[in-house]
Amino acid sequence: MSKLLVKDKDIAVPGEALAEGMDYLPGNGTYREGDNIHAARLGLVNVDGRAIKIVPLTGRYLPKRGDTIIVKVQEIVMSGWILDTNSAYTAMLNMKDATSEFIQKGSDLTQYFSFGDYIICKIVNVTTQMLIDVTTKGPGLRKLRGGRVIKVNTNKVPRIIGKKGSMVSMIKQATGSRIIVGQNGVIWLEGEDPKMELLAVETINKIAEESHIAGLTDRIKEFLEQQTGKQIELRTEEGEPNDVQ
Amino acid sequence: MTYNKRLDGRKLDETRPIEAKVGIIERADGSAIFKIGQTIAYAAVYGPRNLYPKFMQDPQKGILRVNYNMMPFSGHGERVRPGGSRRAKEISMVTEKALLPVIDLSDFPNAVVDVFIELPQTDAGTRCAGICAAAMALADAGIMMKDLVSAVAVGCIDGTVIADLNYDEEAFEGKVADIPVAILPNSGEISLLQMDGEVSQENIKDAIELAKKVTKNIYEIQKQALKDKFKVGE
């Protein structure tokens, strides 16, 4: 007889037994030993029918194909740019993936992207050896000018974006800031005035800190309404780079 | 003469009071503090991050790098000279080997996970405190681990098996054995076993059994500390 040893949404510690018996299936972040399923990392237990998985709460970004990330130019080489991805690995932006313009051999690549520039780009491919290729060809993908860049825990990014971008659009609406969230936990923002920009930063940090506590959206809405004195209506947005999840 | 009453009045199988907390170093990817009596160990984990020099990289999996450091005025008597020593190098190595069986870095080829263990105050049992703190910090850093690691120093003074020796007991005149043991709590496997001093065969068996018993409690404390980090606000 199979038995679940933990509740859904519990915090599991590495090695902790989650379920007994073969009726449950081990998902991401878990492993089976004998008849039991154990947690393989720290995180929230998620029981979906018969499958048990662990939703990570901590840890650094692990690059995945299709992610839209914000990167910083670290180095310029013969064939393109080497980028800092806020993970253990650097990414490569090839000239042909950077622009549709013709680039003369041996020309100065800093005129496109220079050292220290932030770029919003999309991961095209990740090899098993973690060689990462990115592209800036696509809607919304470009160099980010002005504004400020902050870093948050990558595991909180889905909370910051919200369902169909509802959370981030709420912050944008309340503070009048432009915000772009990268899957790698790098966030770019630019407010119409410094005060509102700071409020947006504060709100994002608040979300990252309290994301595991229920009723997040309502709490953040209340916080923003109190801070700005404006009434906020919830809405989702489409067509922005943030929706590319 | 038998040693049947401990110098600080503890029971034979009783550890010093333990305190553990996770997530104390903001800038680190994972961190923890583990206090056992007067011994305090901080552990900070950074990474997975890129590793240089390049010849150290392993293209099949990430590597673990542990650094153990006792602070200059942390111990009894003489000031410890700052920087690495032969002793610190050895303990870094055994700590690394004690942690390696539980962690899985196959998702991070060519990368490194750095663990720094710092001891601002010591009263024996530092490598065990360091291992306990490091295991929690690694879990906090979101590293894939099949288990935690719990460690304790057991020992034997004049034929009496005791748990968690403090410095006075370690320096006791007579036959003293100091046996640090690290155990994977779920499987009961031993990942560190060292000994200093002398013991009889029966005593060492008892000592290891005692270590298994004591690490169960330590594991519960580590587990609780990790869960408390995400406790829903009061």
GROMACS .gro file of C-alpha atoms in nm:
model
  479
    1MET     CA    1   0.000   0.000   0.000
    2SER     CA    2   0.147   0.330  -0.106
    3LYS     CA    3   0.159   0.619   0.130
    4LEU     CA    4   0.249   0.983   0.097
    5LEU     CA    5   0.479   1.091   0.381
    6VAL     CA    6   0.459   1.465   0.321
    7LYS     CA    7   0.189   1.713   0.230
    8ASP     CA    8   0.169   1.913  -0.089
    9LYS     CA    9   0.355   2.248  -0.053
   10ASP     CA   10   0.568   2.122   0.236
   11ILE     CA   11   0.937   2.212   0.241
   12ALA     CA   12   1.151   1.907   0.170
   13VAL     CA   13   1.512   1.867   0.272
   14PRO     CA   14   1.762   1.663   0.064
   15GLY     CA   15   1.729   1.294   0.144
   16GLU     CA   16   1.391   1.329   0.311
   17ALA     CA   17   1.151   1.044   0.232
   18LEU     CA   18   0.852   1.178   0.040
   19ALA     CA   19   0.647   0.867  -0.035
   20GLU     CA   20   0.642   0.496   0.016
   21GLY     CA   21   0.548   0.242  -0.246
   22MET     CA   22   0.549   0.211  -0.622
   23ASP     CA   23   0.221   0.396  -0.682
   24TYR     CA   24   0.398   0.729  -0.679
   25LEU     CA   25   0.637   0.843  -0.951
   26PRO     CA   26   0.955   1.040  -0.893
   27GLY     CA   27   0.961   1.372  -1.081
   28ASN     CA   28   1.219   1.650  -1.104
   29GLY     CA   29   1.434   1.693  -0.795
   30THR     CA   30   1.350   1.352  -0.650
   31TYR     CA   31   1.492   1.004  -0.674
   32ARG     CA   32   1.374   0.655  -0.597
   33GLU     CA   33   1.561   0.431  -0.362
   34GLY     CA   34   1.413   0.088  -0.308
   35ASP     CA   35   1.040   0.146  -0.281
   36ASN     CA   36   1.066   0.498  -0.149
   37ILE     CA   37   1.089   0.836  -0.313
   38HIS     CA   38   1.333   1.084  -0.161
   39ALA     CA   39   1.399   1.452  -0.220
   40ALA     CA   40   1.719   1.526  -0.410
   41ARG     CA   41   1.728   1.896  -0.329
   42LEU     CA   42   1.580   2.161  -0.105
   43GLY     CA   43   1.244   2.289  -0.221
   44LEU     CA   44   0.865   2.279  -0.217
   45VAL     CA   45   0.692   1.945  -0.258
   46ASN     CA   46   0.451   1.936  -0.547
   47VAL     CA   47   0.216   1.639  -0.572
   48ASP     CA   48   0.042   1.620  -0.907
   49GLY     CA   49  -0.167   1.305  -0.920
   50ARG     CA   50   0.085   1.025  -0.888
   51ALA     CA   51   0.391   1.233  -0.973
   52ILE     CA   52   0.593   1.397  -0.699
   53LYS     CA   53   0.841   1.670  -0.777
   54ILE     CA   54   1.041   1.932  -0.594
   55VAL     CA   55   1.005   2.294  -0.695
   56PRO     CA   56   1.339   2.460  -0.621
   57LEU     CA   57   1.343   2.768  -0.398
   58THR     CA   58   1.714   2.841  -0.409
   59GLY     CA   59   2.003   2.788  -0.642
   60ARG     CA   60   2.168   2.959  -0.933
   61TYR     CA   61   2.040   2.983  -1.285
   62LEU     CA   62   2.081   2.681  -1.510
   63PRO     CA   63   2.059   2.788  -1.877
   64LYS     CA   64   1.777   2.629  -2.078
   65ARG     CA   65   1.695   2.650  -2.444
   66GLY     CA   66   1.420   2.901  -2.520
   67ASP     CA   67   1.480   3.117  -2.212
   68THR     CA   68   1.487   3.491  -2.257
   69ILE     CA   69   1.770   3.627  -2.048
   70ILE     CA   70   1.948   3.955  -1.980
   71VAL     CA   71   2.323   3.928  -2.027
   72LYS     CA   72   2.628   4.151  -2.005
   73VAL     CA   73   2.901   4.171  -2.266
   74GLN     CA   74   3.216   4.030  -2.116
   75GLU     CA   75   3.448   3.979  -2.408
   76ILE     CA   76   3.460   4.033  -2.782
   77VAL     CA   77   3.613   3.767  -3.002
   78MET     CA   78   3.662   3.702  -3.371
   79SER     CA   79   3.316   3.568  -3.439
   80GLY     CA   80   3.107   3.761  -3.194
   81TRP     CA   81   3.049   3.836  -2.826
   82ILE     CA   82   3.100   3.639  -2.507
   83LEU     CA   83   2.834   3.717  -2.251
   84ASP     CA   84   2.797   3.687  -1.878
   85THR     CA   85   2.471   3.503  -1.809
   86ASN     CA   86   2.462   3.522  -1.428
   87SER     CA   87   2.516   3.145  -1.420
   88ALA     CA   88   2.821   2.918  -1.409
   89TYR     CA   89   2.863   2.949  -1.785
   90THR     CA   90   2.916   3.223  -2.040
   91ALA     CA   91   2.706   3.245  -2.357
   92MET     CA   92   2.816   3.312  -2.712
   93LEU     CA   93   2.644   3.557  -2.943
   94ASN     CA   94   2.755   3.496  -3.299
   95MET     CA   95   2.766   3.781  -3.549
   96LYS     CA   96   2.507   3.616  -3.770
   97ASP     CA   97   2.268   3.582  -3.474
   98ALA     CA   98   2.326   3.942  -3.366
   99THR     CA   99   2.214   4.145  -3.662
  100SER     CA  100   2.092   4.104  -4.015
  101GLU     CA  101   2.331   4.377  -4.126
  102PHE     CA  102   2.641   4.276  -4.319
  103ILE     CA  103   2.946   4.307  -4.096
  104GLN     CA  104   3.276   4.359  -4.275
  105LYS     CA  105   3.549   4.116  -4.178
  106GLY     CA  106   3.770   4.259  -3.907
  107SER     CA  107   3.540   4.552  -3.829
  108ASP     CA  108   3.491   4.694  -3.483
  109LEU     CA  109   3.222   4.494  -3.308
  110THR     CA  110   3.185   4.743  -3.022
  111GLN     CA  111   2.965   4.958  -3.244
  112TYR     CA  112   2.696   4.692  -3.211
  113PHE     CA  113   2.747   4.573  -2.855
  114SER     CA  114   3.028   4.712  -2.643
  115PHE     CA  115   3.189   4.591  -2.321
  116GLY     CA  116   2.953   4.614  -2.025
  117ASP     CA  117   2.641   4.654  -2.237
  118TYR     CA  118   2.332   4.471  -2.124
  119ILE     CA  119   2.144   4.278  -2.389
  120ILE     CA  120   1.813   4.100  -2.376
  121CYS     CA  121   1.853   3.787  -2.581
  122LYS     CA  122   1.712   3.439  -2.625
  123ILE     CA  123   1.892   3.108  -2.579
  124VAL     CA  124   1.897   2.916  -2.908
  125ASN     CA  125   2.090   2.613  -2.796
  126VAL     CA  126   2.259   2.463  -2.493
  127THR     CA  127   2.492   2.168  -2.539
  128THR     CA  128   2.562   1.897  -2.280
  129GLN     CA  129   2.895   2.069  -2.221
  130MET     CA  130   2.701   2.387  -2.147
  131LEU     CA  131   2.811   2.581  -2.450
  132ILE     CA  132   2.536   2.835  -2.492
  133ASP     CA  133   2.430   3.011  -2.811
  134VAL     CA  134   2.203   3.312  -2.797
  135THR     CA  135   2.034   3.533  -3.051
  136THR     CA  136   1.919   3.893  -3.055
  137LYS     CA  137   1.704   3.843  -3.361
  138GLY     CA  138   1.343   3.836  -3.253
  139PRO     CA  139   1.067   4.059  -3.119
  140GLY     CA  140   1.183   4.268  -2.825
  141LEU     CA  141   1.538   4.137  -2.827
  142ARG     CA  142   1.789   4.422  -2.824
  143LYS     CA  143   2.052   4.618  -2.640
  144LEU     CA  144   1.923   4.782  -2.323
  145ARG     CA  145   2.008   5.149  -2.298
  146GLY     CA  146   1.986   5.350  -1.975
  147GLY     CA  147   1.792   5.227  -1.676
  148ARG     CA  148   1.927   5.011  -1.402
  149VAL     CA  149   1.991   4.641  -1.360
  150ILE     CA  150   1.915   4.442  -1.047
  151LYS     CA  151   1.961   4.076  -0.969
  152VAL     CA  152   1.717   3.846  -0.793
  153ASN     CA  153   1.699   3.475  -0.718
  154THR     CA  154   1.617   3.304  -1.050
  155ASN     CA  155   1.366   3.074  -0.883
  156LYS     CA  156   1.151   3.378  -0.800
  157VAL     CA  157   1.130   3.497  -1.160
  158PRO     CA  158   0.797   3.322  -1.234
  159ARG     CA  159   0.649   3.492  -0.925
  160ILE     CA  160   0.777   3.832  -1.033
  161ILE     CA  161   0.629   3.787  -1.379
  162GLY     CA  162   0.305   3.644  -1.244
  163LYS     CA  163   0.039   3.458  -1.437
  164LYS     CA  164   0.057   3.581  -1.797
  165GLY     CA  165   0.266   3.875  -1.681
  166SER     CA  166   0.005   4.001  -1.435
  167MET     CA  167   0.247   4.080  -1.154
  168VAL     CA  168   0.503   4.268  -1.359
  169SER     CA  169   0.234   4.460  -1.543
  170MET     CA  170   0.088   4.562  -1.208
  171ILE     CA  171   0.425   4.705  -1.104
  172LYS     CA  172   0.465   4.878  -1.440
  173GLN     CA  173   0.118   5.030  -1.413
  174ALA     CA  174   0.162   5.146  -1.055
  175THR     CA  175   0.510   5.292  -1.088
  176GLY     CA  176   0.508   5.391  -1.454
  177SER     CA  177   0.838   5.207  -1.496
  178ARG     CA  178   0.957   5.003  -1.788
  179ILE     CA  179   1.062   4.662  -1.665
  180ILE     CA  180   1.215   4.365  -1.841
  181VAL     CA  181   1.265   4.043  -1.648
  182GLY     CA  182   1.523   3.790  -1.764
  183GLN     CA  183   1.479   3.423  -1.678
  184ASN     CA  184   1.831   3.428  -1.535
  185GLY     CA  185   1.726   3.659  -1.253
  186VAL     CA  186   1.859   3.979  -1.407
  187ILE     CA  187   1.598   4.254  -1.421
  188TRP     CA  188   1.628   4.577  -1.613
  189LEU     CA  189   1.413   4.872  -1.519
  190GLU     CA  190   1.378   5.237  -1.599
  191GLY     CA  191   1.128   5.462  -1.423
  192GLU     CA  192   0.986   5.793  -1.532
  193ASP     CA  193   1.121   5.939  -1.208
  194PRO     CA  194   1.380   5.804  -0.963
  195LYS     CA  195   1.129   5.769  -0.677
  196MET     CA  196   0.904   5.539  -0.876
  197GLU     CA  197   1.202   5.343  -1.003
  198LEU     CA  198   1.310   5.281  -0.644
  199LEU     CA  199   0.958   5.177  -0.552
  200ALA     CA  200   0.962   4.926  -0.837
  201VAL     CA  201   1.293   4.786  -0.708
  202GLU     CA  202   1.154   4.763  -0.358
  203THR     CA  203   0.841   4.587  -0.481
  204ILE     CA  204   1.043   4.333  -0.678
  205ASN     CA  205   1.259   4.255  -0.375
  206LYS     CA  206   0.945   4.222  -0.165
  207ILE     CA  207   0.800   3.971  -0.410
  208ALA     CA  208   1.124   3.771  -0.411
  209GLU     CA  209   1.126   3.759  -0.033
  210GLU     CA  210   0.762   3.671   0.025
  211SER     CA  211   0.686   3.461  -0.280
  212HIS     CA  212   0.633   3.138  -0.087
  213ILE     CA  213   0.364   3.291   0.134
  214ALA     CA  214   0.005   3.260   0.010
  215GLY     CA  215  -0.191   3.562  -0.111
  216LEU     CA  216   0.107   3.728  -0.275
  217THR     CA  217  -0.075   3.918  -0.549
  218ASP     CA  218  -0.321   4.079  -0.307
  219ARG     CA  219  -0.043   4.177  -0.069
  220ILE     CA  220   0.164   4.335  -0.344
  221LYS     CA  221  -0.141   4.514  -0.484
  222GLU     CA  222  -0.219   4.655  -0.143
  223PHE     CA  223   0.144   4.757  -0.095
  224LEU     CA  224   0.157   4.938  -0.428
  225GLU     CA  225  -0.178   5.110  -0.373
  226GLN     CA  226  -0.064   5.229  -0.034
  227GLN     CA  227   0.270   5.353  -0.167
  228THR     CA  228   0.138   5.530  -0.476
  229GLY     CA  229  -0.210   5.624  -0.361
  230LYS     CA  230  -0.347   5.498  -0.693
  231GLN     CA  231  -0.614   5.241  -0.757
  232ILE     CA  232  -0.472   4.942  -0.944
  233GLU     CA  233  -0.663   4.705  -1.163
  234LEU     CA  234  -0.524   4.361  -1.239
  235ARG     CA  235  -0.461   4.283  -1.601
  236THR     CA  236  -0.239   4.068  -1.812
  237GLU     CA  237  -0.033   4.181  -2.103
  238GLU     CA  238   0.085   4.018  -2.418
  239GLY     CA  239   0.341   4.080  -2.687
  240GLU     CA  240   0.614   4.192  -2.448
  241PRO     CA  241   0.940   4.000  -2.405
  242ASN     CA  242   0.831   3.910  -2.054
  243ASP     CA  243   0.568   3.674  -2.176
  244VAL     CA  244   0.828   3.459  -2.339
  245GLN     CA  245   0.873   3.223  -2.050
  246MET     CA  246   4.042   0.542   3.788
  247THR     CA  247   3.755   0.551   3.551
  248TYR     CA  248   3.608   0.849   3.380
  249ASN     CA  249   3.241   0.815   3.467
  250LYS     CA  250   3.153   1.174   3.540
  251ARG     CA  251   3.219   1.425   3.267
  252LEU     CA  252   3.410   1.744   3.329
  253ASP     CA  253   3.119   1.966   3.235
  254GLY     CA  254   2.855   1.744   3.396
  255ARG     CA  255   2.697   1.617   3.075
  256LYS     CA  256   2.559   1.266   3.038
  257LEU     CA  257   2.789   1.026   2.855
  258ASP     CA  258   2.583   1.031   2.537
  259GLU     CA  259   2.483   1.395   2.558
  260THR     CA  260   2.611   1.656   2.314
  261ARG     CA  261   2.669   2.018   2.398
  262PRO     CA  262   2.374   2.248   2.315
  263ILE     CA  263   2.335   2.282   1.939
  264GLU     CA  264   2.206   2.577   1.741
  265ALA     CA  265   2.175   2.589   1.365
  266LYS     CA  266   2.055   2.853   1.121
  267VAL     CA  267   2.045   2.872   0.744
  268GLY     CA  268   2.081   3.169   0.511
  269ILE     CA  269   2.291   3.398   0.725
  270ILE     CA  270   2.529   3.526   0.458
  271GLU     CA  271   2.333   3.736   0.213
  272ARG     CA  272   2.588   3.749  -0.069
  273ALA     CA  273   2.656   3.376  -0.074
  274ASP     CA  274   2.445   3.134  -0.280
  275GLY     CA  275   2.396   2.925   0.032
  276SER     CA  276   2.509   2.964   0.391
  277ALA     CA  277   2.464   2.823   0.738
  278ILE     CA  278   2.589   2.849   1.092
  279PHE     CA  279   2.628   2.551   1.322
  280LYS     CA  280   2.707   2.601   1.691
  281ILE     CA  281   2.783   2.313   1.921
  282GLY     CA  282   2.869   2.438   2.267
  283GLN     CA  283   3.155   2.686   2.230
  284THR     CA  284   3.242   2.570   1.880
  285ILE     CA  285   3.098   2.789   1.606
  286ALA     CA  286   3.121   2.707   1.235
  287TYR     CA  287   3.006   2.926   0.950
  288ALA     CA  288   2.977   2.780   0.603
  289ALA     CA  289   2.928   2.977   0.282
  290VAL     CA  290   2.869   2.818  -0.057
  291TYR     CA  291   2.935   2.997  -0.385
  292GLY     CA  292   2.844   2.852  -0.718
  293PRO     CA  293   2.823   2.651  -0.932
  294ARG     CA  294   3.051   2.908  -1.094
  295ASN     CA  295   3.317   2.897  -1.360
  296LEU     CA  296   3.649   2.748  -1.266
  297TYR     CA  297   3.997   2.867  -1.349
  298PRO     CA  298   4.279   2.764  -1.400
  299LYS     CA  299   4.139   2.562  -1.684
  300PHE     CA  300   4.339   2.246  -1.612
  301MET     CA  301   4.136   2.201  -1.293
  302GLN     CA  302   3.811   2.175  -1.487
  303ASP     CA  303   3.642   1.840  -1.521
  304PRO     CA  304   3.443   1.820  -1.847
  305GLN     CA  305   3.220   1.544  -1.708
  306LYS     CA  306   3.099   1.700  -1.385
  307GLY     CA  307   3.147   1.998  -1.158
  308ILE     CA  308   3.399   1.982  -0.879
  309LEU     CA  309   3.366   2.058  -0.510
  310ARG     CA  310   3.627   2.270  -0.340
  311VAL     CA  311   3.628   2.305   0.036
  312ASN     CA  312   3.827   2.549   0.241
  313TYR     CA  313   3.845   2.507   0.619
  314ASN     CA  314   3.982   2.794   0.823
  315MET     CA  315   4.025   2.849   1.194
  316MET     CA  316   4.042   3.217   1.279
  317PRO     CA  317   4.354   3.342   1.460
  318PHE     CA  318   4.213   3.390   1.811
  319SER     CA  319   3.948   3.120   1.788
  320GLY     CA  320   4.104   2.849   1.999
  321HIS     CA  321   4.262   2.771   2.331
  322GLY     CA  322   4.610   2.896   2.409
  323GLU     CA  323   4.830   3.006   2.124
  324ARG     CA  324   4.704   3.223   1.845
  325VAL     CA  325   4.669   3.029   1.523
  326ARG     CA  326   4.876   3.184   1.248
  327PRO     CA  327   4.637   3.316   0.983
  328GLY     CA  328   4.631   3.151   0.643
  329GLY     CA  329   4.645   2.787   0.557
  330SER     CA  330   4.839   2.529   0.751
  331ARG     CA  331   4.910   2.162   0.700
  332ARG     CA  332   4.628   2.084   0.941
  333ALA     CA  333   4.377   2.311   0.764
  334LYS     CA  334   4.468   2.161   0.430
  335GLU     CA  335   4.407   1.810   0.558
  336ILE     CA  336   4.074   1.901   0.716
  337SER     CA  337   3.963   2.077   0.397
  338MET     CA  338   4.041   1.757   0.211
  339VAL     CA  339   3.861   1.521   0.448
  340THR     CA  340   3.560   1.754   0.462
  341GLU     CA  341   3.544   1.753   0.085
  342LYS     CA  342   3.554   1.375   0.084
  343ALA     CA  343   3.288   1.358   0.354
  344LEU     CA  344   3.050   1.573   0.148
  345LEU     CA  345   3.122   1.436  -0.197
  346PRO     CA  346   2.917   1.113  -0.169
  347VAL     CA  347   2.591   1.307  -0.131
  348ILE     CA  348   2.625   1.579  -0.390
  349ASP     CA  349   2.556   1.547  -0.760
  350LEU     CA  350   2.728   1.799  -0.985
  351SER     CA  351   2.683   1.616  -1.314
  352ASP     CA  352   2.467   1.905  -1.442
  353PHE     CA  353   2.759   2.143  -1.408
  354PRO     CA  354   3.054   2.031  -1.621
  355ASN     CA  355   3.368   2.248  -1.595
  356ALA     CA  356   3.222   2.439  -1.299
  357VAL     CA  357   3.310   2.453  -0.933
  358VAL     CA  358   3.115   2.475  -0.610
  359ASP     CA  359   3.317   2.652  -0.344
  360VAL     CA  360   3.254   2.588   0.023
  361PHE     CA  361   3.419   2.811   0.280
  362ILE     CA  362   3.412   2.702   0.641
  363GLU     CA  363   3.517   2.961   0.896
  364LEU     CA  364   3.551   2.902   1.269
  365PRO     CA  365   3.545   3.219   1.477
  366GLN     CA  366   3.549   3.026   1.805
  367THR     CA  367   3.658   2.670   1.868
  368ASP     CA  368   3.637   2.421   2.149
  369ALA     CA  369   3.710   2.087   1.979
  370GLY     CA  370   3.493   1.911   1.722
  371THR     CA  371   3.554   2.175   1.457
  372ARG     CA  372   3.568   1.950   1.153
  373CYS     CA  373   3.236   1.792   1.252
  374ALA     CA  374   3.074   2.131   1.309
  375GLY     CA  375   3.218   2.240   0.976
  376ILE     CA  376   3.074   1.939   0.795
  377CYS     CA  377   2.729   1.993   0.950
  378ALA     CA  378   2.731   2.360   0.852
  379ALA     CA  379   2.861   2.285   0.502
  380ALA     CA  380   2.592   2.023   0.438
  381MET     CA  381   2.320   2.272   0.530
  382ALA     CA  382   2.481   2.549   0.324
  383LEU     CA  383   2.505   2.321   0.019
  384ALA     CA  384   2.138   2.231   0.051
  385ASP     CA  385   2.056   2.601   0.086
  386ALA     CA  386   2.253   2.672  -0.233
  387GLY     CA  387   2.013   2.444  -0.421
  388ILE     CA  388   2.276   2.183  -0.505
  389MET     CA  389   2.138   1.840  -0.596
  390MET     CA  390   2.203   1.617  -0.297
  391LYS     CA  391   2.079   1.270  -0.219
  392ASP     CA  392   2.114   1.325   0.153
  393LEU     CA  393   2.250   1.561   0.416
  394VAL     CA  394   2.562   1.483   0.616
  395SER     CA  395   2.562   1.489   0.995
  396ALA     CA  396   2.883   1.464   1.190
  397VAL     CA  397   2.990   1.436   1.552
  398ALA     CA  398   3.309   1.357   1.738
  399VAL     CA  399   3.277   1.062   1.970
  400GLY     CA  400   3.554   0.936   2.189
  401CYS     CA  401   3.675   0.724   2.469
  402ILE     CA  402   3.842   0.838   2.790
  403ASP     CA  403   3.993   0.565   3.012
  404GLY     CA  404   3.757   0.307   2.868
  405THR     CA  405   3.441   0.521   2.887
  406VAL     CA  406   3.270   0.594   2.556
  407ILE     CA  407   3.140   0.950   2.532
  408ALA     CA  408   2.983   1.176   2.272
  409ASP     CA  409   3.098   1.517   2.153
  410LEU     CA  410   3.424   1.582   2.337
  411ASN     CA  411   3.510   1.938   2.427
  412TYR     CA  412   3.863   2.072   2.443
  413ASP     CA  413   3.918   1.986   2.809
  414GLU     CA  414   3.817   1.628   2.749
  415GLU     CA  415   4.033   1.603   2.442
  416ALA     CA  416   4.328   1.728   2.645
  417PHE     CA  417   4.244   1.499   2.940
  418GLU     CA  418   4.537   1.322   3.097
  419GLY     CA  419   4.499   0.952   3.046
  420LYS     CA  420   4.397   0.734   2.757
  421VAL     CA  421   4.192   0.954   2.526
  422ALA     CA  422   4.059   0.871   2.181
  423ASP     CA  423   3.895   1.132   1.962
  424ILE     CA  424   3.695   0.989   1.674
  425PRO     CA  425   3.521   1.229   1.435
  426VAL     CA  426   3.245   1.051   1.241
  427ALA     CA  427   3.032   1.181   0.955
  428ILE     CA  428   2.719   0.987   0.867
  429LEU     CA  429   2.463   1.009   0.588
  430PRO     CA  430   2.153   1.000   0.808
  431ASN     CA  431   1.914   0.822   0.573
  432SER     CA  432   2.135   0.538   0.461
  433GLY     CA  433   2.352   0.521   0.773
  434GLU     CA  434   2.667   0.518   0.561
  435ILE     CA  435   2.984   0.665   0.707
  436SER     CA  436   3.163   0.925   0.499
  437LEU     CA  437   3.429   1.034   0.747
  438LEU     CA  438   3.602   0.830   1.014
  439GLN     CA  439   3.924   0.942   1.171
  440MET     CA  440   4.089   0.872   1.503
  441ASP     CA  441   4.343   1.026   1.727
  442GLY     CA  442   4.464   0.848   2.043
  443GLU     CA  443   4.409   0.491   2.147
  444VAL     CA  444   4.105   0.270   2.212
  445SER     CA  445   4.019  -0.094   2.250
  446GLN     CA  446   3.831  -0.282   1.981
  447GLU     CA  447   3.507  -0.305   2.184
  448ASN     CA  448   3.518   0.064   2.267
  449ILE     CA  449   3.552   0.173   1.907
  450LYS     CA  450   3.249  -0.034   1.807
  451ASP     CA  451   3.047   0.123   2.087
  452ALA     CA  452   3.176   0.465   1.989
  453ILE     CA  453   3.058   0.427   1.630
  454GLU     CA  454   2.718   0.303   1.746
  455LEU     CA  455   2.697   0.606   1.971
  456ALA     CA  456   2.789   0.833   1.680
  457LYS     CA  457   2.503   0.685   1.476
  458LYS     CA  458   2.263   0.754   1.760
  459VAL     CA  459   2.383   1.110   1.821
  460THR     CA  460   2.390   1.211   1.453
  461LYS     CA  461   2.017   1.128   1.435
  462ASN     CA  462   1.949   1.419   1.668
  463ILE     CA  463   2.191   1.642   1.481
  464TYR     CA  464   2.015   1.554   1.155
  465GLU     CA  465   1.680   1.660   1.303
  466ILE     CA  466   1.832   1.995   1.402
  467GLN     CA  467   1.979   2.048   1.054
  468LYS     CA  468   1.650   1.956   0.890
  469GLN     CA  469   1.456   2.191   1.112
  470ALA     CA  470   1.699   2.475   1.043
  471LEU     CA  471   1.655   2.430   0.667
  472LYS     CA  472   1.277   2.423   0.698
  473ASP     CA  473   1.271   2.725   0.928
  474LYS     CA  474   1.427   2.941   0.660
  475PHE     CA  475   1.105   2.922   0.462
  476LYS     CA  476   0.865   2.929   0.752
  477VAL     CA  477   0.559   3.137   0.676
  478GLY     CA  478   0.580   3.462   0.870
  479GLU     CA  479   0.436   3.494   1.222
   0.00000   0.00000   0.00000
